[in-house]
Amino acid sequence: MSTIDPIEIPQSITITRPDDWHLHLRDGAALASVLPHSARQFARAIVMPNLKPPVTTTAAAGAYRDRILAALPEGVTFEPLMTLYLTNNTDPDEIRRAADTGFIHAVKLYPAGATTNSDAGVTDLRNCYKVLETMQEVGMPLLVHGEVTDNDIDLFDREAVFIERVMRPLRRDMPVLKVVFEHITTKEAAQYVAEAEGPIGATITAHHLLYNRNEIFRGGIRPHYYCLPVLKREEHRLALVTAATSGDERFFLGTDSAPHAVHTKYAACGCAGCYTALHAMELYTEAFAQAGALDKLEAFASLNGPAFYGLPVNEGTITLERKDWTVPESVPFGEHQLVPLNAGETIHWKMA
Ligand SMILES: NC(=O)N[C@@H](CC(=O)O)C(=O)O
Ligand SMILES: [Zn+2]
Ligand SMILES: [Zn+2]
């Protein structure tokens, strides 16, 4: 993967322990399989609520948090930062209850039908204005899967159209609401976030920093590179790399690691999602090294996210070494198997 002269790149890099600000942990036996991968690298993660059924109440989020903590291996510390799934019917009182818990850190907007397990999502954000006002009042961030779902809008344009049709009107009407534009994939989104007024941040995945849409079709159709929002053209990847390595504190790490059992990826209608929790920090380090910006990795991975969420920076550090290793072909996923991104490929950085 690396394109830079090896002598310019250090043999190792040590940074403050990072967090993952966008993660899918699933539930049950699947949760127990994937959780150690994240906990090995990250101290905390914003845990997505798109379970079946979705996590729509404070009580459900509390129970899910308990299951996550119970699934942690002996002696491993990891703090799940819980979220609620916004629906057309979310009650403003639920937001107040959530804010009072101290363990619910955000509310997630899935436009209905936009992605995996989004059927219960919001059909029209105007249904939610009372709830959004309450969120604004109590300082609860709104995390946004930013894609329109209209069938007349091209799949590759759905994020850019979302900015104009949903993001700008929303933020004009709710100027104090903290918003995270999740897993941004386009130069339009990167530019919007960099220039917008008011409290806004964005997460960027490792795969959108490393790959453009050719990767989905290289030598044949490769379902493990299919996620939503889908990988975009090279010019967009370059804009994301520029944003992530800029030092701008609005941009922070969110893997969007989204595990799906192998038989649901190799299917006539395969699921969207890339599994990167296994080697996330190695992939981000690769992306920053390729850009000659390893000095900007710590801000992106460990400092900007806590600043946005008003949480302390982690204690302790992690070290990544320049060392080749091969990503396994598959890993257990409950009673099934899961194929990680880059399965069978050589990665040039390894967590020490
Ligand atoms: N990113 C994905 O492609 N899939 C995610 C959902 C999401 O984050 O949109 C999933 O839960 O599988
Ligand atoms: Zn999403
Ligand atoms: Zn996601």
mmCIF file of C-alpha atoms and ligand atoms in Angstrom:
data_model
loop_
_atom_site.group_PDB
_atom_site.id
_atom_site.type_symbol
_atom_site.label_atom_id
_atom_site.label_comp_id
_atom_site.label_asym_id
_atom_site.label_seq_id
_atom_site.Cartn_x
_atom_site.Cartn_y
_atom_site.Cartn_z
ATOM 1 C CA MET A 1 0.000 0.000 0.000
ATOM 2 C CA SER A 2 2.754 2.448 0.970
ATOM 3 C CA THR A 3 3.928 4.883 -1.682
ATOM 4 C CA ILE A 4 6.340 7.005 0.351
ATOM 5 C CA ASP A 5 10.119 6.520 0.497
ATOM 6 C CA PRO A 6 10.589 4.168 3.493
ATOM 7 C CA ILE A 7 13.376 6.246 5.050
ATOM 8 C CA GLU A 8 10.977 9.173 5.596
ATOM 9 C CA ILE A 9 8.676 7.025 7.688
ATOM 10 C CA PRO A 10 9.457 6.282 11.338
ATOM 11 C CA GLN A 11 9.647 2.667 12.498
ATOM 12 C CA SER A 12 7.016 3.225 15.142
ATOM 13 C CA ILE A 13 4.548 5.790 16.369
ATOM 14 C CA THR A 14 3.106 6.206 19.863
ATOM 15 C CA ILE A 15 -0.091 8.165 20.433
ATOM 16 C CA THR A 16 -2.583 8.755 23.234
ATOM 17 C CA ARG A 17 -5.021 5.841 23.406
ATOM 18 C CA PRO A 18 -7.673 6.502 20.725
ATOM 19 C CA ASP A 19 -11.485 6.174 20.650
ATOM 20 C CA ASP A 20 -13.817 4.989 17.913
ATOM 21 C CA TRP A 21 -16.601 7.536 17.440
ATOM 22 C CA HIS A 22 -18.756 5.286 15.193
ATOM 23 C CA LEU A 23 -18.942 1.544 15.786
ATOM 24 C CA HIS A 24 -21.368 -1.339 15.225
ATOM 25 C CA LEU A 25 -21.008 -3.994 17.927
ATOM 26 C CA ARG A 26 -24.207 -6.020 17.161
ATOM 27 C CA ASP A 27 -25.491 -8.234 19.966
ATOM 28 C CA GLY A 28 -25.392 -11.709 21.511
ATOM 29 C CA ALA A 29 -22.689 -14.125 20.395
ATOM 30 C CA ALA A 30 -21.693 -11.808 17.526
ATOM 31 C CA LEU A 31 -21.006 -9.015 20.034
ATOM 32 C CA ALA A 32 -18.770 -11.303 22.072
ATOM 33 C CA SER A 33 -16.767 -12.131 18.914
ATOM 34 C CA VAL A 34 -16.099 -8.582 17.726
ATOM 35 C CA LEU A 35 -15.868 -6.585 20.965
ATOM 36 C CA PRO A 36 -12.294 -7.684 21.895
ATOM 37 C CA HIS A 37 -11.005 -6.383 18.542
ATOM 38 C CA SER A 38 -12.199 -2.858 19.301
ATOM 39 C CA ALA A 39 -11.258 -2.986 22.980
ATOM 40 C CA ARG A 40 -7.690 -3.953 22.090
ATOM 41 C CA GLN A 41 -7.187 -0.591 20.375
ATOM 42 C CA PHE A 42 -9.802 1.838 21.615
ATOM 43 C CA ALA A 43 -10.651 2.986 25.151
ATOM 44 C CA ARG A 44 -14.199 4.012 24.212
ATOM 45 C CA ALA A 45 -16.583 3.818 21.297
ATOM 46 C CA ILE A 46 -19.827 5.440 20.267
ATOM 47 C CA VAL A 47 -22.007 2.359 19.855
ATOM 48 C CA MET A 48 -24.567 2.475 17.046
ATOM 49 C CA PRO A 49 -28.178 1.635 17.982
ATOM 50 C CA ASN A 50 -29.282 -0.119 14.747
ATOM 51 C CA LEU A 51 -30.037 -3.471 16.344
ATOM 52 C CA LYS A 52 -33.144 -5.488 15.550
ATOM 53 C CA PRO A 53 -35.267 -4.060 17.139
ATOM 54 C CA PRO A 54 -33.458 -0.703 17.300
ATOM 55 C CA VAL A 55 -32.332 0.832 20.587
ATOM 56 C CA THR A 56 -34.973 3.551 20.939
ATOM 57 C CA THR A 57 -35.253 3.970 24.707
ATOM 58 C CA THR A 58 -33.028 4.767 27.648
ATOM 59 C CA ALA A 59 -33.991 1.424 29.194
ATOM 60 C CA ALA A 60 -32.990 -0.491 26.043
ATOM 61 C CA ALA A 61 -29.702 1.420 25.823
ATOM 62 C CA GLY A 62 -28.949 0.624 29.462
ATOM 63 C CA ALA A 63 -29.639 -3.075 28.942
ATOM 64 C CA TYR A 64 -27.500 -3.104 25.771
ATOM 65 C CA ARG A 65 -24.681 -1.379 27.655
ATOM 66 C CA ASP A 66 -24.845 -4.068 30.351
ATOM 67 C CA ARG A 67 -24.612 -6.809 27.685
ATOM 68 C CA ILE A 68 -21.559 -5.106 26.152
ATOM 69 C CA LEU A 69 -19.810 -4.815 29.520
ATOM 70 C CA ALA A 70 -20.668 -8.451 30.321
ATOM 71 C CA ALA A 71 -19.144 -9.545 26.982
ATOM 72 C CA LEU A 72 -15.769 -7.917 27.706
ATOM 73 C CA PRO A 73 -12.937 -10.390 28.276
ATOM 74 C CA GLU A 74 -11.541 -10.594 31.838
ATOM 75 C CA GLY A 75 -9.312 -7.666 32.721
ATOM 76 C CA VAL A 76 -10.111 -5.594 29.606
ATOM 77 C CA THR A 77 -11.416 -2.072 30.136
ATOM 78 C CA PHE A 78 -13.553 -0.429 27.491
ATOM 79 C CA GLU A 79 -16.314 2.130 27.834
ATOM 80 C CA PRO A 80 -19.309 1.854 25.519
ATOM 81 C CA LEU A 81 -20.776 5.304 24.846
ATOM 82 C CA MET A 82 -24.404 4.562 24.098
ATOM 83 C CA THR A 83 -26.757 6.145 21.560
ATOM 84 C CA LEU A 84 -30.500 6.200 20.932
ATOM 85 C CA TYR A 85 -32.104 5.486 17.563
ATOM 86 C CA LEU A 86 -34.308 8.415 16.510
ATOM 87 C CA THR A 87 -37.770 7.555 15.159
ATOM 88 C CA ASN A 88 -40.737 9.625 14.006
ATOM 89 C CA ASN A 89 -42.231 8.946 17.452
ATOM 90 C CA THR A 90 -39.307 9.643 19.794
ATOM 91 C CA ASP A 91 -40.632 11.494 22.843
ATOM 92 C CA PRO A 92 -38.752 14.627 24.024
ATOM 93 C CA ASP A 93 -38.956 13.211 27.576
ATOM 94 C CA GLU A 94 -36.918 10.215 26.400
ATOM 95 C CA ILE A 95 -34.111 12.644 25.500
ATOM 96 C CA ARG A 96 -34.164 14.172 28.981
ATOM 97 C CA ARG A 97 -34.110 10.703 30.553
ATOM 98 C CA ALA A 98 -31.215 9.727 28.264
ATOM 99 C CA ALA A 99 -29.236 12.867 29.109
ATOM 100 C CA ASP A 100 -29.708 12.195 32.827
ATOM 101 C CA THR A 101 -28.138 8.715 32.607
ATOM 102 C CA GLY A 102 -24.664 10.014 31.811
ATOM 103 C CA PHE A 103 -24.016 6.941 29.641
ATOM 104 C CA ILE A 104 -26.067 7.988 26.596
ATOM 105 C CA HIS A 105 -23.999 10.413 24.549
ATOM 106 C CA ALA A 106 -25.922 10.951 21.331
ATOM 107 C CA VAL A 107 -29.019 10.267 19.248
ATOM 108 C CA LYS A 108 -28.696 8.731 15.788
ATOM 109 C CA LEU A 109 -30.661 9.784 12.719
ATOM 110 C CA TYR A 110 -31.144 7.094 10.099
ATOM 111 C CA PRO A 111 -33.233 8.308 7.188
ATOM 112 C CA ALA A 112 -35.753 5.446 6.731
ATOM 113 C CA GLY A 113 -34.372 2.903 4.275
ATOM 114 C CA ALA A 114 -30.925 4.518 3.958
ATOM 115 C CA THR A 115 -28.834 1.633 5.325
ATOM 116 C CA THR A 116 -28.680 -1.599 7.373
ATOM 117 C CA ASN A 117 -31.561 -1.823 9.889
ATOM 118 C CA SER A 118 -32.919 1.635 9.114
ATOM 119 C CA ASP A 119 -36.543 0.633 8.425
ATOM 120 C CA ALA A 120 -37.655 2.189 11.711
ATOM 121 C CA GLY A 121 -35.791 5.390 10.829
ATOM 122 C CA VAL A 122 -37.128 8.872 10.259
ATOM 123 C CA THR A 123 -39.308 9.475 7.178
ATOM 124 C CA ASP A 124 -39.331 13.273 7.517
ATOM 125 C CA LEU A 125 -37.153 15.207 9.942
ATOM 126 C CA ARG A 126 -39.984 17.694 10.481
ATOM 127 C CA ASN A 127 -41.651 14.931 12.555
ATOM 128 C CA CYS A 128 -38.785 15.285 15.009
ATOM 129 C CA TYR A 129 -38.495 19.033 15.547
ATOM 130 C CA LYS A 130 -39.741 18.941 19.175
ATOM 131 C CA VAL A 131 -37.179 16.240 19.976
ATOM 132 C CA LEU A 132 -34.407 18.136 18.201
ATOM 133 C CA GLU A 133 -35.256 21.272 20.186
ATOM 134 C CA THR A 134 -34.942 19.270 23.392
ATOM 135 C CA MET A 135 -31.615 17.834 22.239
ATOM 136 C CA GLN A 136 -30.407 21.323 21.470
ATOM 137 C CA GLU A 137 -31.477 22.463 24.932
ATOM 138 C CA VAL A 138 -29.783 19.632 26.844
ATOM 139 C CA GLY A 139 -26.681 19.540 24.592
ATOM 140 C CA MET A 140 -27.315 16.049 23.196
ATOM 141 C CA PRO A 141 -25.522 15.577 19.830
ATOM 142 C CA LEU A 142 -27.352 14.336 16.730
ATOM 143 C CA LEU A 143 -25.380 11.789 14.705
ATOM 144 C CA VAL A 144 -26.441 11.685 11.081
ATOM 145 C CA HIS A 145 -26.312 9.023 8.398
ATOM 146 C CA GLY A 146 -26.257 11.689 5.709
ATOM 147 C CA GLU A 147 -27.822 10.218 2.596
ATOM 148 C CA VAL A 148 -31.150 10.906 0.902
ATOM 149 C CA THR A 149 -33.035 7.778 -0.068
ATOM 150 C CA ASP A 150 -34.978 8.937 -3.140
ATOM 151 C CA ASN A 151 -34.732 6.415 -5.919
ATOM 152 C CA ASP A 152 -34.346 9.169 -8.513
ATOM 153 C CA ILE A 153 -31.098 10.313 -6.862
ATOM 154 C CA ASP A 154 -28.031 8.384 -7.987
ATOM 155 C CA LEU A 155 -26.474 6.243 -5.245
ATOM 156 C CA PHE A 156 -23.174 8.108 -5.589
ATOM 157 C CA ASP A 157 -24.865 11.533 -5.221
ATOM 158 C CA ARG A 158 -26.959 10.802 -2.149
ATOM 159 C CA GLU A 159 -24.604 12.377 0.371
ATOM 160 C CA ALA A 160 -24.078 15.602 -1.580
ATOM 161 C CA VAL A 161 -27.838 15.973 -2.127
ATOM 162 C CA PHE A 162 -28.448 15.333 1.593
ATOM 163 C CA ILE A 163 -26.341 18.390 2.466
ATOM 164 C CA GLU A 164 -28.559 20.697 0.456
ATOM 165 C CA ARG A 165 -31.927 19.089 1.201
ATOM 166 C CA VAL A 166 -31.552 18.099 4.852
ATOM 167 C CA MET A 167 -28.343 19.251 6.537
ATOM 168 C CA ARG A 168 -28.480 22.952 5.668
ATOM 169 C CA PRO A 169 -32.195 23.407 6.548
ATOM 170 C CA LEU A 170 -31.776 21.395 9.763
ATOM 171 C CA ARG A 171 -28.799 23.407 10.950
ATOM 172 C CA ARG A 172 -30.425 26.699 9.953
ATOM 173 C CA ASP A 173 -33.449 25.785 12.105
ATOM 174 C CA MET A 174 -31.385 24.300 14.989
ATOM 175 C CA PRO A 175 -28.237 26.448 15.022
ATOM 176 C CA VAL A 176 -27.070 25.316 18.469
ATOM 177 C CA LEU A 177 -27.666 21.576 17.952
ATOM 178 C CA LYS A 178 -24.415 19.606 17.993
ATOM 179 C CA VAL A 179 -24.307 17.545 14.812
ATOM 180 C CA VAL A 180 -21.902 14.831 13.666
ATOM 181 C CA PHE A 181 -21.965 14.166 9.941
ATOM 182 C CA GLU A 182 -21.121 10.456 10.180
ATOM 183 C CA HIS A 183 -18.823 8.545 7.825
ATOM 184 C CA ILE A 184 -18.387 11.337 5.282
ATOM 185 C CA THR A 185 -17.388 10.150 1.825
ATOM 186 C CA THR A 186 -17.346 13.178 -0.478
ATOM 187 C CA LYS A 187 -15.459 16.401 -1.078
ATOM 188 C CA GLU A 188 -18.803 18.195 -0.718
ATOM 189 C CA ALA A 189 -19.260 16.865 2.815
ATOM 190 C CA ALA A 190 -15.655 17.560 3.812
ATOM 191 C CA GLN A 191 -15.971 21.118 2.552
ATOM 192 C CA TYR A 192 -19.355 21.637 4.180
ATOM 193 C CA VAL A 193 -18.075 20.483 7.574
ATOM 194 C CA ALA A 194 -14.891 22.547 7.347
ATOM 195 C CA GLU A 195 -16.755 25.741 6.477
ATOM 196 C CA ALA A 196 -20.102 25.467 8.269
ATOM 197 C CA GLU A 197 -20.948 27.685 11.199
ATOM 198 C CA GLY A 198 -21.827 26.333 14.623
ATOM 199 C CA PRO A 199 -21.188 23.056 16.391
ATOM 200 C CA ILE A 200 -20.449 20.376 13.804
ATOM 201 C CA GLY A 201 -18.052 17.464 13.479
ATOM 202 C CA ALA A 202 -17.546 14.562 11.107
ATOM 203 C CA THR A 203 -16.260 11.030 11.375
ATOM 204 C CA ILE A 204 -14.150 9.475 8.633
ATOM 205 C CA THR A 205 -13.593 5.728 8.176
ATOM 206 C CA ALA A 206 -10.257 4.101 7.388
ATOM 207 C CA HIS A 207 -11.642 2.477 4.249
ATOM 208 C CA HIS A 208 -12.840 5.774 2.803
ATOM 209 C CA LEU A 209 -9.335 7.194 3.399
ATOM 210 C CA LEU A 210 -7.633 4.241 1.716
ATOM 211 C CA TYR A 211 -9.893 3.237 -1.163
ATOM 212 C CA ASN A 212 -11.902 4.649 -4.015
ATOM 213 C CA ARG A 213 -14.836 2.954 -5.700
ATOM 214 C CA ASN A 214 -12.636 0.976 -8.101
ATOM 215 C CA GLU A 215 -11.850 -1.276 -5.154
ATOM 216 C CA ILE A 216 -15.395 -2.689 -5.175
ATOM 217 C CA PHE A 217 -14.902 -3.949 -8.754
ATOM 218 C CA ARG A 218 -11.175 -4.795 -8.868
ATOM 219 C CA GLY A 219 -10.947 -8.090 -10.805
ATOM 220 C CA GLY A 220 -14.621 -8.866 -10.129
ATOM 221 C CA ILE A 221 -17.288 -7.827 -7.673
ATOM 222 C CA ARG A 222 -15.875 -7.725 -4.149
ATOM 223 C CA PRO A 223 -18.667 -7.526 -1.577
ATOM 224 C CA HIS A 224 -16.381 -6.850 1.376
ATOM 225 C CA TYR A 225 -15.657 -3.418 -0.092
ATOM 226 C CA TYR A 226 -19.353 -2.585 -0.294
ATOM 227 C CA CYS A 227 -20.586 -0.306 2.459
ATOM 228 C CA LEU A 228 -22.865 2.678 2.806
ATOM 229 C CA PRO A 229 -22.266 5.398 1.987
ATOM 230 C CA VAL A 230 -20.570 3.585 -0.896
ATOM 231 C CA LEU A 231 -16.899 4.285 -1.750
ATOM 232 C CA LYS A 232 -16.578 7.245 -4.097
ATOM 233 C CA ARG A 233 -14.256 8.550 -6.843
ATOM 234 C CA GLU A 234 -10.546 9.202 -6.199
ATOM 235 C CA GLU A 235 -11.057 12.994 -5.982
ATOM 236 C CA HIS A 236 -13.352 12.410 -2.997
ATOM 237 C CA ARG A 237 -10.898 10.069 -1.288
ATOM 238 C CA LEU A 238 -8.206 12.721 -1.659
ATOM 239 C CA ALA A 239 -10.487 15.370 -0.133
ATOM 240 C CA LEU A 240 -11.142 13.086 2.854
ATOM 241 C CA VAL A 241 -7.404 12.504 3.347
ATOM 242 C CA THR A 242 -6.846 16.264 3.256
ATOM 243 C CA ALA A 243 -9.595 16.803 5.850
ATOM 244 C CA ALA A 244 -8.441 14.020 8.188
ATOM 245 C CA THR A 245 -4.793 15.103 8.078
ATOM 246 C CA SER A 246 -5.507 18.854 8.224
ATOM 247 C CA GLY A 247 -5.454 19.064 12.022
ATOM 248 C CA ASP A 248 -8.952 20.650 11.859
ATOM 249 C CA GLU A 249 -10.549 19.505 15.108
ATOM 250 C CA ARG A 250 -13.939 18.976 13.466
ATOM 251 C CA PHE A 251 -12.711 15.739 11.884
ATOM 252 C CA PHE A 252 -12.270 12.618 13.974
ATOM 253 C CA LEU A 253 -11.938 8.868 13.814
ATOM 254 C CA GLY A 254 -15.019 6.677 13.358
ATOM 255 C CA THR A 255 -14.392 3.243 11.892
ATOM 256 C CA ASP A 256 -18.017 2.412 11.009
ATOM 257 C CA SER A 257 -16.807 -1.152 11.418
ATOM 258 C CA ALA A 258 -19.957 -3.035 10.422
ATOM 259 C CA PRO A 259 -19.701 -6.822 10.764
ATOM 260 C CA HIS A 260 -21.905 -9.089 8.669
ATOM 261 C CA ALA A 261 -21.672 -12.893 8.584
ATOM 262 C CA VAL A 262 -19.973 -14.118 5.421
ATOM 263 C CA HIS A 263 -23.110 -15.752 3.966
ATOM 264 C CA THR A 264 -24.962 -12.420 4.182
ATOM 265 C CA LYS A 265 -22.208 -10.679 2.202
ATOM 266 C CA TYR A 266 -21.912 -13.390 -0.476
ATOM 267 C CA ALA A 267 -25.591 -13.240 -1.402
ATOM 268 C CA ALA A 268 -27.848 -12.147 -4.251
ATOM 269 C CA CYS A 269 -28.598 -9.047 -2.172
ATOM 270 C CA GLY A 270 -25.529 -8.702 0.020
ATOM 271 C CA CYS A 271 -25.387 -6.546 3.153
ATOM 272 C CA ALA A 272 -23.569 -3.209 3.284
ATOM 273 C CA GLY A 273 -20.696 -2.867 5.720
ATOM 274 C CA CYS A 274 -16.910 -3.275 5.984
ATOM 275 C CA TYR A 275 -15.376 -5.024 8.980
ATOM 276 C CA THR A 276 -12.337 -3.043 10.109
ATOM 277 C CA ALA A 277 -12.434 -3.316 13.913
ATOM 278 C CA LEU A 278 -9.815 -6.062 13.715
ATOM 279 C CA HIS A 279 -7.114 -3.768 12.308
ATOM 280 C CA ALA A 280 -8.569 -0.260 12.405
ATOM 281 C CA MET A 281 -5.594 1.590 13.896
ATOM 282 C CA GLU A 282 -3.240 -0.205 11.529
ATOM 283 C CA LEU A 283 -5.349 0.973 8.576
ATOM 284 C CA TYR A 284 -5.589 4.569 9.777
ATOM 285 C CA THR A 285 -1.842 4.622 10.410
ATOM 286 C CA GLU A 286 -1.289 3.368 6.874
ATOM 287 C CA ALA A 287 -3.509 6.126 5.477
ATOM 288 C CA PHE A 288 -1.749 8.851 7.474
ATOM 289 C CA ALA A 289 1.698 7.442 6.594
ATOM 290 C CA GLN A 290 0.807 7.435 2.887
ATOM 291 C CA ALA A 291 -0.145 11.102 3.232
ATOM 292 C CA GLY A 292 3.108 11.885 5.084
ATOM 293 C CA ALA A 293 0.995 13.065 8.011
ATOM 294 C CA LEU A 294 1.701 10.685 10.898
ATOM 295 C CA ASP A 295 2.148 13.756 13.100
ATOM 296 C CA LYS A 296 -1.581 14.488 12.635
ATOM 297 C CA LEU A 297 -2.816 11.006 13.577
ATOM 298 C CA GLU A 298 -3.081 11.637 17.312
ATOM 299 C CA ALA A 299 -5.337 14.677 16.959
ATOM 300 C CA PHE A 300 -7.650 12.797 14.599
ATOM 301 C CA ALA A 301 -7.714 9.538 16.559
ATOM 302 C CA SER A 302 -7.407 10.622 20.181
ATOM 303 C CA LEU A 303 -7.993 14.352 20.760
ATOM 304 C CA ASN A 304 -10.628 15.848 18.442
ATOM 305 C CA GLY A 305 -13.420 13.409 19.325
ATOM 306 C CA PRO A 306 -13.227 13.908 23.112
ATOM 307 C CA ALA A 307 -13.142 17.687 22.553
ATOM 308 C CA PHE A 308 -16.343 17.546 20.483
ATOM 309 C CA TYR A 309 -18.175 15.291 22.959
ATOM 310 C CA GLY A 310 -16.870 17.175 26.012
ATOM 311 C CA LEU A 311 -15.151 14.095 27.414
ATOM 312 C CA PRO A 312 -11.648 13.768 28.870
ATOM 313 C CA VAL A 313 -8.775 12.568 26.705
ATOM 314 C CA ASN A 314 -7.782 8.978 27.520
ATOM 315 C CA GLU A 315 -4.861 8.104 29.732
ATOM 316 C CA GLY A 316 -2.237 5.737 28.377
ATOM 317 C CA THR A 317 -0.872 5.282 24.888
ATOM 318 C CA ILE A 318 -0.740 2.778 22.051
ATOM 319 C CA THR A 319 2.204 2.093 19.782
ATOM 320 C CA LEU A 320 2.113 1.063 16.148
ATOM 321 C CA GLU A 321 5.196 -0.493 14.591
ATOM 322 C CA ARG A 322 6.200 -0.775 10.970
ATOM 323 C CA LYS A 323 5.895 -4.498 10.583
ATOM 324 C CA ASP A 324 4.283 -6.614 7.863
ATOM 325 C CA TRP A 325 1.553 -9.063 8.831
ATOM 326 C CA THR A 326 -1.231 -10.851 7.014
ATOM 327 C CA VAL A 327 -4.881 -10.174 7.777
ATOM 328 C CA PRO A 328 -6.684 -13.471 8.484
ATOM 329 C CA GLU A 329 -9.039 -14.854 5.812
ATOM 330 C CA SER A 330 -11.852 -14.900 8.344
ATOM 331 C CA VAL A 331 -12.581 -14.590 12.059
ATOM 332 C CA PRO A 332 -15.387 -16.134 14.167
ATOM 333 C CA PHE A 333 -18.640 -14.177 14.327
ATOM 334 C CA GLY A 334 -20.935 -15.860 16.829
ATOM 335 C CA GLU A 335 -21.787 -19.195 15.244
ATOM 336 C CA HIS A 336 -20.730 -17.892 11.814
ATOM 337 C CA GLN A 337 -17.595 -16.473 10.234
ATOM 338 C CA LEU A 338 -16.802 -12.935 9.221
ATOM 339 C CA VAL A 339 -14.412 -11.792 6.488
ATOM 340 C CA PRO A 340 -12.488 -8.672 7.518
ATOM 341 C CA LEU A 341 -11.531 -5.977 5.054
ATOM 342 C CA ASN A 342 -8.139 -6.793 3.472
ATOM 343 C CA ALA A 343 -8.563 -10.522 4.235
ATOM 344 C CA GLY A 344 -5.400 -12.364 3.170
ATOM 345 C CA GLU A 345 -3.570 -9.107 2.357
ATOM 346 C CA THR A 346 -0.374 -7.738 3.879
ATOM 347 C CA ILE A 347 -0.662 -4.743 6.211
ATOM 348 C CA HIS A 348 2.443 -2.678 6.975
ATOM 349 C CA TRP A 349 1.682 -1.495 10.524
ATOM 350 C CA LYS A 350 1.026 -3.555 13.611
ATOM 351 C CA MET A 351 -0.210 -2.628 17.082
ATOM 352 C CA ALA A 352 2.595 -3.364 19.546
HETATM 353 N N1 LIG B 1 -21.992 1.305 6.995
HETATM 354 C C1 LIG B 1 -22.618 0.253 6.534
HETATM 355 O O1 LIG B 1 -22.477 -0.066 5.359
HETATM 356 N N2 LIG B 1 -23.429 -0.501 7.311
HETATM 357 C C2 LIG B 1 -23.820 -0.225 8.669
HETATM 358 C C3 LIG B 1 -24.869 0.833 8.777
HETATM 359 C C4 LIG B 1 -24.382 2.243 8.564
HETATM 360 O O2 LIG B 1 -23.477 2.711 9.251
HETATM 361 O O3 LIG B 1 -24.900 2.946 7.699
HETATM 362 C C5 LIG B 1 -24.309 -1.532 9.302
HETATM 363 O O4 LIG B 1 -24.887 -1.467 10.396
HETATM 364 O O5 LIG B 1 -24.093 -2.602 8.740
HETATM 365 ZN ZN ZN B 2 -24.522 4.884 8.372
HETATM 366 ZN ZN ZN B 3 -22.366 2.828 10.735
#
